[in-house]
PDB file of C-alpha atoms in Angstrom:
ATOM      1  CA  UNK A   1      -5.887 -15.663  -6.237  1.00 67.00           C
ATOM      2  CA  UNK A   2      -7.625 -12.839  -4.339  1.00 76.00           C
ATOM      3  CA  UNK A   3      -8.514  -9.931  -7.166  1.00 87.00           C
ATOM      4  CA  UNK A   4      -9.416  -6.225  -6.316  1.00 91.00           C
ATOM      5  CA  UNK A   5     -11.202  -4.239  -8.678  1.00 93.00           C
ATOM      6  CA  UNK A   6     -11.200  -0.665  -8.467  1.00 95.00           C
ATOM      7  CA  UNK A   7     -12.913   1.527 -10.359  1.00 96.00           C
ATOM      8  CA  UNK A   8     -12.374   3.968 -11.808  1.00 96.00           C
ATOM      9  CA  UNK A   9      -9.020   4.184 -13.254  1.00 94.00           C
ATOM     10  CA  UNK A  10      -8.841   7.950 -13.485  1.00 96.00           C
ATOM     11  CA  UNK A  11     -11.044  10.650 -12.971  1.00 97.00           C
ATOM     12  CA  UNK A  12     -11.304  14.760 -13.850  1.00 97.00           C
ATOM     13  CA  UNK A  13     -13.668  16.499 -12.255  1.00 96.00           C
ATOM     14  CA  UNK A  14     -14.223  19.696 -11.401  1.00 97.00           C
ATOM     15  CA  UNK A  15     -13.546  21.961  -8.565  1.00 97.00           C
ATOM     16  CA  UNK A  16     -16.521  21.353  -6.065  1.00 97.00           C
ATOM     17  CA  UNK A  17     -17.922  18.595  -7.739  1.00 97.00           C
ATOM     18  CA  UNK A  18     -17.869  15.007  -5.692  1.00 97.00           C
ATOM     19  CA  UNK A  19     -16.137  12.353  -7.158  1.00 97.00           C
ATOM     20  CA  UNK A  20     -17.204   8.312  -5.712  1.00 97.00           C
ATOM     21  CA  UNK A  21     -14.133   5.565  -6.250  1.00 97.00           C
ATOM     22  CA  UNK A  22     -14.964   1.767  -5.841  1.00 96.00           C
ATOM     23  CA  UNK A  23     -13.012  -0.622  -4.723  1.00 95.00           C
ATOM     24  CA  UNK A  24     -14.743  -4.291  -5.090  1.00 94.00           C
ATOM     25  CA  UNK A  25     -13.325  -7.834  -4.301  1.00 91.00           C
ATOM     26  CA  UNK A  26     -13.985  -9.859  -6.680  1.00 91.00           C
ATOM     27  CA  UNK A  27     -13.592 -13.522  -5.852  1.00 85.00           C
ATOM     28  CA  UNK A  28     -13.315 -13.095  -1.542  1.00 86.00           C
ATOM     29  CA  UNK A  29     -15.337 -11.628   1.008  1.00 88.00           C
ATOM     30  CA  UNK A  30     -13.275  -8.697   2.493  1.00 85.00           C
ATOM     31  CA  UNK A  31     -13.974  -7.970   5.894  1.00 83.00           C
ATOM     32  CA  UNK A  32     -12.010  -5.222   5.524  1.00 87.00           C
ATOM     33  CA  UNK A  33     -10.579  -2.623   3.156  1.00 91.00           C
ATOM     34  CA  UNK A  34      -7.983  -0.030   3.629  1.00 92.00           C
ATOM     35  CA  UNK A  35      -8.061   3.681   1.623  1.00 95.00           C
ATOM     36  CA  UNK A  36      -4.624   5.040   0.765  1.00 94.00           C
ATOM     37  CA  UNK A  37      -3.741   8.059  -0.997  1.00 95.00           C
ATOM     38  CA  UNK A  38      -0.338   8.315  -2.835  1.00 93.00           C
ATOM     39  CA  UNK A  39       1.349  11.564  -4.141  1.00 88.00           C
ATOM     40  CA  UNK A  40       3.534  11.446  -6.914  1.00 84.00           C
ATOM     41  CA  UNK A  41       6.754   9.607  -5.929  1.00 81.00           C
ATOM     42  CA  UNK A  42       5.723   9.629  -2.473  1.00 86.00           C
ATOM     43  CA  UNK A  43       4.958   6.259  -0.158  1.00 89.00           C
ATOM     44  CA  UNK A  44       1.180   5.040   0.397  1.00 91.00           C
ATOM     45  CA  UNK A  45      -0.856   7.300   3.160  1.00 92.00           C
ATOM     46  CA  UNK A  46      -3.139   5.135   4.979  1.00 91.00           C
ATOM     47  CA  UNK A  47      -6.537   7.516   4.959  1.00 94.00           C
ATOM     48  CA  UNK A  48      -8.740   4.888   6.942  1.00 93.00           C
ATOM     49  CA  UNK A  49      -9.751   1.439   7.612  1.00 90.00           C
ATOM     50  CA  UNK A  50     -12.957   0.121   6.139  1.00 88.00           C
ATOM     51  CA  UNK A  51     -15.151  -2.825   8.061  1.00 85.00           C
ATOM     52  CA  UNK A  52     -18.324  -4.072   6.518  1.00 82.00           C
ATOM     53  CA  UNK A  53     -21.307  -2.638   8.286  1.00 81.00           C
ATOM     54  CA  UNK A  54     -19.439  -0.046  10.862  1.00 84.00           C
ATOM     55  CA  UNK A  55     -18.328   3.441  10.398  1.00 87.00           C
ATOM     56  CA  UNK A  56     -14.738   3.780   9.039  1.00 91.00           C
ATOM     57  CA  UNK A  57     -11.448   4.332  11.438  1.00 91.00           C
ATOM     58  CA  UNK A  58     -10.137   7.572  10.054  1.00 94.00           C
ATOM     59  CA  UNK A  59      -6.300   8.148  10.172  1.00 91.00           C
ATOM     60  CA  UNK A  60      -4.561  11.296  12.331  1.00 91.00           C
ATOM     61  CA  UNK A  61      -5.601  13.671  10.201  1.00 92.00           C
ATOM     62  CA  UNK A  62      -8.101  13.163   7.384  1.00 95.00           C
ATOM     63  CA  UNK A  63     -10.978  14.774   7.357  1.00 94.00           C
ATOM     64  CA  UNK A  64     -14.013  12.035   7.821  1.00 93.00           C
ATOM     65  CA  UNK A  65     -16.657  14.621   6.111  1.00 95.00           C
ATOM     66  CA  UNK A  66     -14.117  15.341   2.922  1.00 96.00           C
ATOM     67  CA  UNK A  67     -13.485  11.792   2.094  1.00 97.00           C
ATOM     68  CA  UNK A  68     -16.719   9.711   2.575  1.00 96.00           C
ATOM     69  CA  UNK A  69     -16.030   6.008   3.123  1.00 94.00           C
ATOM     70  CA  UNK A  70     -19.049   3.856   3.128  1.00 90.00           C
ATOM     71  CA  UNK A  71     -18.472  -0.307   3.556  1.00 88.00           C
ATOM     72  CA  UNK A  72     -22.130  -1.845   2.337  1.00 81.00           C
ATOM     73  CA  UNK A  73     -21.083  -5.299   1.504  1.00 89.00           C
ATOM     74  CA  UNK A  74     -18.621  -7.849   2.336  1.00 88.00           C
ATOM     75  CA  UNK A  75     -17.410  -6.990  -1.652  1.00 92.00           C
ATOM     76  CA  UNK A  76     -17.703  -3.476  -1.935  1.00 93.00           C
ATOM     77  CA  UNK A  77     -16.626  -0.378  -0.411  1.00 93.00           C
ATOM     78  CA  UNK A  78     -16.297   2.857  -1.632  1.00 95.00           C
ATOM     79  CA  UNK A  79     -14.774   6.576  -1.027  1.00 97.00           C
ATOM     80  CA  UNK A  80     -16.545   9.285  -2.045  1.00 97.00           C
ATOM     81  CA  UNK A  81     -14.376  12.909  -2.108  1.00 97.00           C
ATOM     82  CA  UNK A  82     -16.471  15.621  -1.493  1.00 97.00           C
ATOM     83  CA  UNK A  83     -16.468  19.210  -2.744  1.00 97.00           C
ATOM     84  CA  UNK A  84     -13.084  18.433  -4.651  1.00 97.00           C
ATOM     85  CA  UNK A  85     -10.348  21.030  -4.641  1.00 96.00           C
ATOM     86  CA  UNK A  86      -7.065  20.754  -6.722  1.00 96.00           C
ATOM     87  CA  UNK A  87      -5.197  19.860  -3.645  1.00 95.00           C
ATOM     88  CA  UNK A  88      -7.232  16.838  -3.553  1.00 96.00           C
ATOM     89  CA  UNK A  89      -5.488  15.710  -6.432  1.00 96.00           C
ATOM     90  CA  UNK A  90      -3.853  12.613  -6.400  1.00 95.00           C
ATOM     91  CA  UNK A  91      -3.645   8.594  -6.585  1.00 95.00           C
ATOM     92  CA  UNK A  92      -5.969   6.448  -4.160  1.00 96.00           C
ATOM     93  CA  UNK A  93      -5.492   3.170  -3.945  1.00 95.00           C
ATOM     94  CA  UNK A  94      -7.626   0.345  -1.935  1.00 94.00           C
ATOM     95  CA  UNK A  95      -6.759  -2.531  -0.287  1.00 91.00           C
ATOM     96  CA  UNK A  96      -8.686  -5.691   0.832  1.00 89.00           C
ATOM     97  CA  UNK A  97      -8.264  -8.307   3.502  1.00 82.00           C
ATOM     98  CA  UNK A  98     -10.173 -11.409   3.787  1.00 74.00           C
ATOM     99  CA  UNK A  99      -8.824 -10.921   7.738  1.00 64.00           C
ATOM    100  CA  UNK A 100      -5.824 -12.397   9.479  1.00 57.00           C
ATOM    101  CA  UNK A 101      -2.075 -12.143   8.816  1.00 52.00           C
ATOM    102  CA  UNK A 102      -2.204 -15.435   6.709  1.00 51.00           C
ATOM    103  CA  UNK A 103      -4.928 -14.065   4.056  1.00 54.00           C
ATOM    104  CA  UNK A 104      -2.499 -11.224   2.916  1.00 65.00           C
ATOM    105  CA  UNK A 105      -3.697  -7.981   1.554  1.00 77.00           C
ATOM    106  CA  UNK A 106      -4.703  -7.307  -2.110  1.00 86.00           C
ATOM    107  CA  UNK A 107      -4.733  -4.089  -3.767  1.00 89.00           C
ATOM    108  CA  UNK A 108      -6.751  -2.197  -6.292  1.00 92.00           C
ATOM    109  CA  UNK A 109      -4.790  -1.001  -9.219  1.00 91.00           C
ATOM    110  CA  UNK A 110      -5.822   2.898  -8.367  1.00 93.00           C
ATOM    111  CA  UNK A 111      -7.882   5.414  -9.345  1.00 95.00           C
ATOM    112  CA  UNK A 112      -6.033   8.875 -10.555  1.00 95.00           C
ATOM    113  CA  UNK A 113      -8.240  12.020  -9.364  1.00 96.00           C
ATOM    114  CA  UNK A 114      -7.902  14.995 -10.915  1.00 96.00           C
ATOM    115  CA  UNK A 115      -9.468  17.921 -10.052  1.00 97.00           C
ATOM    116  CA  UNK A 116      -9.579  21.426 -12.086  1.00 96.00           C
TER     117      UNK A 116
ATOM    118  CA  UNK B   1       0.246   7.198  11.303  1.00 62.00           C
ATOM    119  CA  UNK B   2       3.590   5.549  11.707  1.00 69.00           C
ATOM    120  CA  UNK B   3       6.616   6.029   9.876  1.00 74.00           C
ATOM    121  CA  UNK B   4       8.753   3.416   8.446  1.00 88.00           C
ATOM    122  CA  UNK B   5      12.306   4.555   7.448  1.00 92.00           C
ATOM    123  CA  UNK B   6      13.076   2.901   3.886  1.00 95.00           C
ATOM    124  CA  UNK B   7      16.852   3.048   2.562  1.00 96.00           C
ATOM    125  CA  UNK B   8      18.538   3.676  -0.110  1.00 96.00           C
ATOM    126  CA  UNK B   9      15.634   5.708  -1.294  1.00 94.00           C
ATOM    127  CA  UNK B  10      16.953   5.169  -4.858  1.00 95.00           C
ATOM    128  CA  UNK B  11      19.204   2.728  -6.351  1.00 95.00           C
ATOM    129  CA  UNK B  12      20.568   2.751  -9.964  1.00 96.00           C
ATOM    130  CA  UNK B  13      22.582  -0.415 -10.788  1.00 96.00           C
ATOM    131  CA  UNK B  14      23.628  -2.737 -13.715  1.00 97.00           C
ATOM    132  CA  UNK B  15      21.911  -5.678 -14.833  1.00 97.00           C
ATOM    133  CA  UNK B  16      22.843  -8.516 -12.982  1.00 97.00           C
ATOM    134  CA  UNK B  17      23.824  -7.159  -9.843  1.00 97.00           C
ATOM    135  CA  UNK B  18      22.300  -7.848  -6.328  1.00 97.00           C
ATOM    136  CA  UNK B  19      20.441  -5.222  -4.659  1.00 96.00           C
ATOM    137  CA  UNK B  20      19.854  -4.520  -0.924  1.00 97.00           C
ATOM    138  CA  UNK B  21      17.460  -2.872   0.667  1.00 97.00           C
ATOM    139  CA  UNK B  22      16.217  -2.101   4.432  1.00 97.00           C
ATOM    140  CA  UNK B  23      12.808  -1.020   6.350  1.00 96.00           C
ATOM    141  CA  UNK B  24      13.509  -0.142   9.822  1.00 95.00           C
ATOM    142  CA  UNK B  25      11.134   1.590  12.555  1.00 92.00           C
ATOM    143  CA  UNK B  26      11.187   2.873  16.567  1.00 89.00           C
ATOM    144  CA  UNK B  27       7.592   0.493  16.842  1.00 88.00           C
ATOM    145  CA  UNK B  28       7.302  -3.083  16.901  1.00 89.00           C
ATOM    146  CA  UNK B  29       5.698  -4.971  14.010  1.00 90.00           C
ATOM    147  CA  UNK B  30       3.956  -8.390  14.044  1.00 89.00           C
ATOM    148  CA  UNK B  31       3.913  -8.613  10.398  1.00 90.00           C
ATOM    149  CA  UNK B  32       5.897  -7.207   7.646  1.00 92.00           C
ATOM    150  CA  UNK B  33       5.157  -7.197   3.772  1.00 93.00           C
ATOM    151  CA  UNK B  34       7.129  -5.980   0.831  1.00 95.00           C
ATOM    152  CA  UNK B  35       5.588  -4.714  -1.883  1.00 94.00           C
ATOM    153  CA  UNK B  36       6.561  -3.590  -5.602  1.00 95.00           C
ATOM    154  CA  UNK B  37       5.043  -0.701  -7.458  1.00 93.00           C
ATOM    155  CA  UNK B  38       5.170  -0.204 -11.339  1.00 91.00           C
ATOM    156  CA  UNK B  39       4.114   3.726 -12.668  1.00 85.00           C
ATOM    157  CA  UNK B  40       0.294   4.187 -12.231  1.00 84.00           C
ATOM    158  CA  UNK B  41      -0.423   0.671 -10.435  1.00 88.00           C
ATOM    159  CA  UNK B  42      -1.346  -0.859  -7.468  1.00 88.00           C
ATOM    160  CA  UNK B  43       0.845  -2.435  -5.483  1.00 90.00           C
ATOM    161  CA  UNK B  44       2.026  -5.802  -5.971  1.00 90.00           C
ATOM    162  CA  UNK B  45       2.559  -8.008  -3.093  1.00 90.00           C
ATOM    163  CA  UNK B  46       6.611  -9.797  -3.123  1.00 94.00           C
ATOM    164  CA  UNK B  47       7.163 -11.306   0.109  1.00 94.00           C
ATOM    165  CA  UNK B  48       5.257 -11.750   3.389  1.00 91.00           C
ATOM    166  CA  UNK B  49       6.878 -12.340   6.931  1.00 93.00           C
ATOM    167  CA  UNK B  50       5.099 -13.475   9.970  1.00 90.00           C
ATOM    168  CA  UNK B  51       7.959 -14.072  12.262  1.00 92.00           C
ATOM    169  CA  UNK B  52      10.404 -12.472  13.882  1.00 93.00           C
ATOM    170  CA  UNK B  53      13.978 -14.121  12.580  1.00 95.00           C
ATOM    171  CA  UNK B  54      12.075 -15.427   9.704  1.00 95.00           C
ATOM    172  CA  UNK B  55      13.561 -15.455   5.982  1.00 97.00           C
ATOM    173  CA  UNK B  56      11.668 -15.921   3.068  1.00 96.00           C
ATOM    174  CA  UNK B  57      12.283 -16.529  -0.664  1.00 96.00           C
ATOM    175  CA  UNK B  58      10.432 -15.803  -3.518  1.00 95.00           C
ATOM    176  CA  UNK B  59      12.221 -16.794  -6.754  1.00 96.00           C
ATOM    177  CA  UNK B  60      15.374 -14.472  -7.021  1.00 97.00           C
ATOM    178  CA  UNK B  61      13.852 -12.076  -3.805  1.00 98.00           C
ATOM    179  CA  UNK B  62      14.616 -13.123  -0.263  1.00 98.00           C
ATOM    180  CA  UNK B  63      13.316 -11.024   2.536  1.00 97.00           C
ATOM    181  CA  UNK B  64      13.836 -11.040   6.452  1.00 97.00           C
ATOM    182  CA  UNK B  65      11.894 -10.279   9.252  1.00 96.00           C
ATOM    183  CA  UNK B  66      14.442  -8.707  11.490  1.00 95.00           C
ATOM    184  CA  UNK B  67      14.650 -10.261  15.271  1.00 95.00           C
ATOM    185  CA  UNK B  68      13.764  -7.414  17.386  1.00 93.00           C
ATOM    186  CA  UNK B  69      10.771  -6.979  15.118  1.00 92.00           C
ATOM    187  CA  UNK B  70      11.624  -3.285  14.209  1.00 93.00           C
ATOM    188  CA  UNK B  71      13.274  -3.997  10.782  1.00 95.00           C
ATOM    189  CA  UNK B  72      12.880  -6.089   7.095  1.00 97.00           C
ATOM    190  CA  UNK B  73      15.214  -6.361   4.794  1.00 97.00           C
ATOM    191  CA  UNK B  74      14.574  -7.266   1.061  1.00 98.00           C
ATOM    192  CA  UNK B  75      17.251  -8.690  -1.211  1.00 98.00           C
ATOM    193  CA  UNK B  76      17.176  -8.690  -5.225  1.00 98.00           C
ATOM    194  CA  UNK B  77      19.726 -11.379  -6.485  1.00 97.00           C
ATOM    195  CA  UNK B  78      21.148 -10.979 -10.430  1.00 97.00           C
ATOM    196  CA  UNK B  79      18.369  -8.018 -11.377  1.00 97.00           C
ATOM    197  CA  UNK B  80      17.290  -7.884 -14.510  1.00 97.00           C
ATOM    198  CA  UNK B  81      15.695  -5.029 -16.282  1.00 95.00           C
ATOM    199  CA  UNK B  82      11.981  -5.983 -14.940  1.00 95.00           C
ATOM    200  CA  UNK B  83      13.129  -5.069 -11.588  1.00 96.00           C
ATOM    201  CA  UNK B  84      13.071  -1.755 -11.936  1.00 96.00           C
ATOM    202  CA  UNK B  85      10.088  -0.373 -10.239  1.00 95.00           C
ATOM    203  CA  UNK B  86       9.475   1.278  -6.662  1.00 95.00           C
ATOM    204  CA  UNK B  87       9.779  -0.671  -3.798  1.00 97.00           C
ATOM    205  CA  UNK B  88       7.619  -0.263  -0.548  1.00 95.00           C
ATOM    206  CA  UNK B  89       7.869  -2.575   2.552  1.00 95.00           C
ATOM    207  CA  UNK B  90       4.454  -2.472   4.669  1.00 92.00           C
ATOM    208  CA  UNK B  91       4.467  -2.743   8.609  1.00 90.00           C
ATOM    209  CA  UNK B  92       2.063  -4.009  10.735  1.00 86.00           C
ATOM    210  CA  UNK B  93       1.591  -3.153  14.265  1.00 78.00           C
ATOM    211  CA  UNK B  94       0.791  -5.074  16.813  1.00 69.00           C
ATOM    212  CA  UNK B  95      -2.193  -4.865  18.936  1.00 65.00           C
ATOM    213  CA  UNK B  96      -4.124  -2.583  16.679  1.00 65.00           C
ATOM    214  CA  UNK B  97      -6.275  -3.574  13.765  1.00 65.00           C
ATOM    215  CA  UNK B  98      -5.195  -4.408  10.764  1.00 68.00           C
ATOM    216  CA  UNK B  99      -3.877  -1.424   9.438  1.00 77.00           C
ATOM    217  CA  UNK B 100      -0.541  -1.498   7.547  1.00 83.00           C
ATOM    218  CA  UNK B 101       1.738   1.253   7.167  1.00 87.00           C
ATOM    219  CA  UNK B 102       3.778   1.671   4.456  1.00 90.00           C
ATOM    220  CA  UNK B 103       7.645   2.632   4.153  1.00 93.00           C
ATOM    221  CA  UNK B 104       9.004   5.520   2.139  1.00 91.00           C
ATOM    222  CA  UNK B 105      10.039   3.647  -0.990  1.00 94.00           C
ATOM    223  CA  UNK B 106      13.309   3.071  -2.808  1.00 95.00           C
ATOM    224  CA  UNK B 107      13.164   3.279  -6.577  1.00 95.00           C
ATOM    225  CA  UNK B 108      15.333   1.205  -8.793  1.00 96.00           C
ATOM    226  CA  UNK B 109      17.042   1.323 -11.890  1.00 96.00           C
ATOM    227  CA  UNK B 110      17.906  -1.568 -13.746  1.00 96.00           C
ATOM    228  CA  UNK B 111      20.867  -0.356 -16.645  1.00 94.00           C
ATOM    229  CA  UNK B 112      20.990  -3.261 -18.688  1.00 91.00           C
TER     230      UNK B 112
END
């Protein structure tokens, strides 16, 4: 079956540091990959939508120059926060598609940030 | 994004039992997914639905893709204790790319 790596599995940096997350498919070419964040006990956020080789769709919201979202390779995309604040805190999780309804969506098993 | 009402938001109920629970939204969906989440995971797809009307089973879970295409509904027959985990159902609109949305969660509680 379709496997999403994501790495890494938690993370503490410090306050104004940048902090990069991968999120890789391992065994399908995903054409594209989703970026959620999740707060404790609180549903998935979509952040943006990922497509190899174009800029990323940013949600309502989310600031494009805080979380960095770069989509190199059909396997591999990757957020980068920026200048990390407490607030930014939290539990992102990636998702990959090979594309179409039938294909389903796999996700990464998360990466806790931390930030102090 | 969109928002994707998801009831009971928690559920606490004895082994064995059946469990209900609903997704409902004011958009229409072309596709709707359910997904479970266990504490500091991913989530786990459960079901798929492509349809509108369409029911689907997987093992003891059966989920529906409600006919006006603005609800799901996920059932749980005779829970056991590995149940218990968060439960999200994920919308997905149509005409837009492939973005899902996901629904608020209901949390449930196994007491064996």
């Amino acid at each position: 079956g379709a496997v999403v790596s994501q790495h890494p599995s938690r993370v503490i940096c410090k306050s104004g540091t940048s902090v990069k997350i991968e999120c890789r498919s391992l065994d399908f070419q995903a054409t594209t990959m989703f970026w959620y964040r999740q707060f404790p006990k609180k549903s998935l956020m979509l952040m943006a939508t990922s497509n190899e080789g174009s800029k990323a769709t940013y949600e309502q919201g989310v600031e494009k120059d805080k979380f960095l979202i770069n989509h190199a390779s059909l396997t591999l995309s990757t957020l980068t926060v920026t200048s990390a604040h407490p607030e930014d805190s939290s539990f992102y999780i990636c998702s990959a598609t090979r594309g179409g309804g039938s294909y389903g969506y796999t996700f990464g098993s998360g990466t806790r940030l931390t930030v102090v | 994004g969109q928002q994707l009402n998801q009831s009971p938001q928690s559920m606490f109920i004895q082994e064995g039992e059946d469990v209900s629970m609903n997704c409902t939204s004011s958009s229409i969906f072309n596709t709707w997914l359910w997904y479970k989440q266990d504490p500091g995971e991913g989530p786990v797809l459960l079901i798929a639905l492509y349809k509108a009307g369409e029911l689907t089973s997987n093992g003891r879970l059966t989920a529906q893709f409600g006919i006006t295409r603005k609800d799901s509904f996920l059932n749980i027959s005779a829970s056991i204790p590995s149940d218990v985990g968060i439960y999200f159902c994920a919308g997905q609109l149509i005409n837009t790319g492939n973005q899902f949305y996901f629904g608020t969660g209901t949390s449930l509680t196994v007491i064996p």
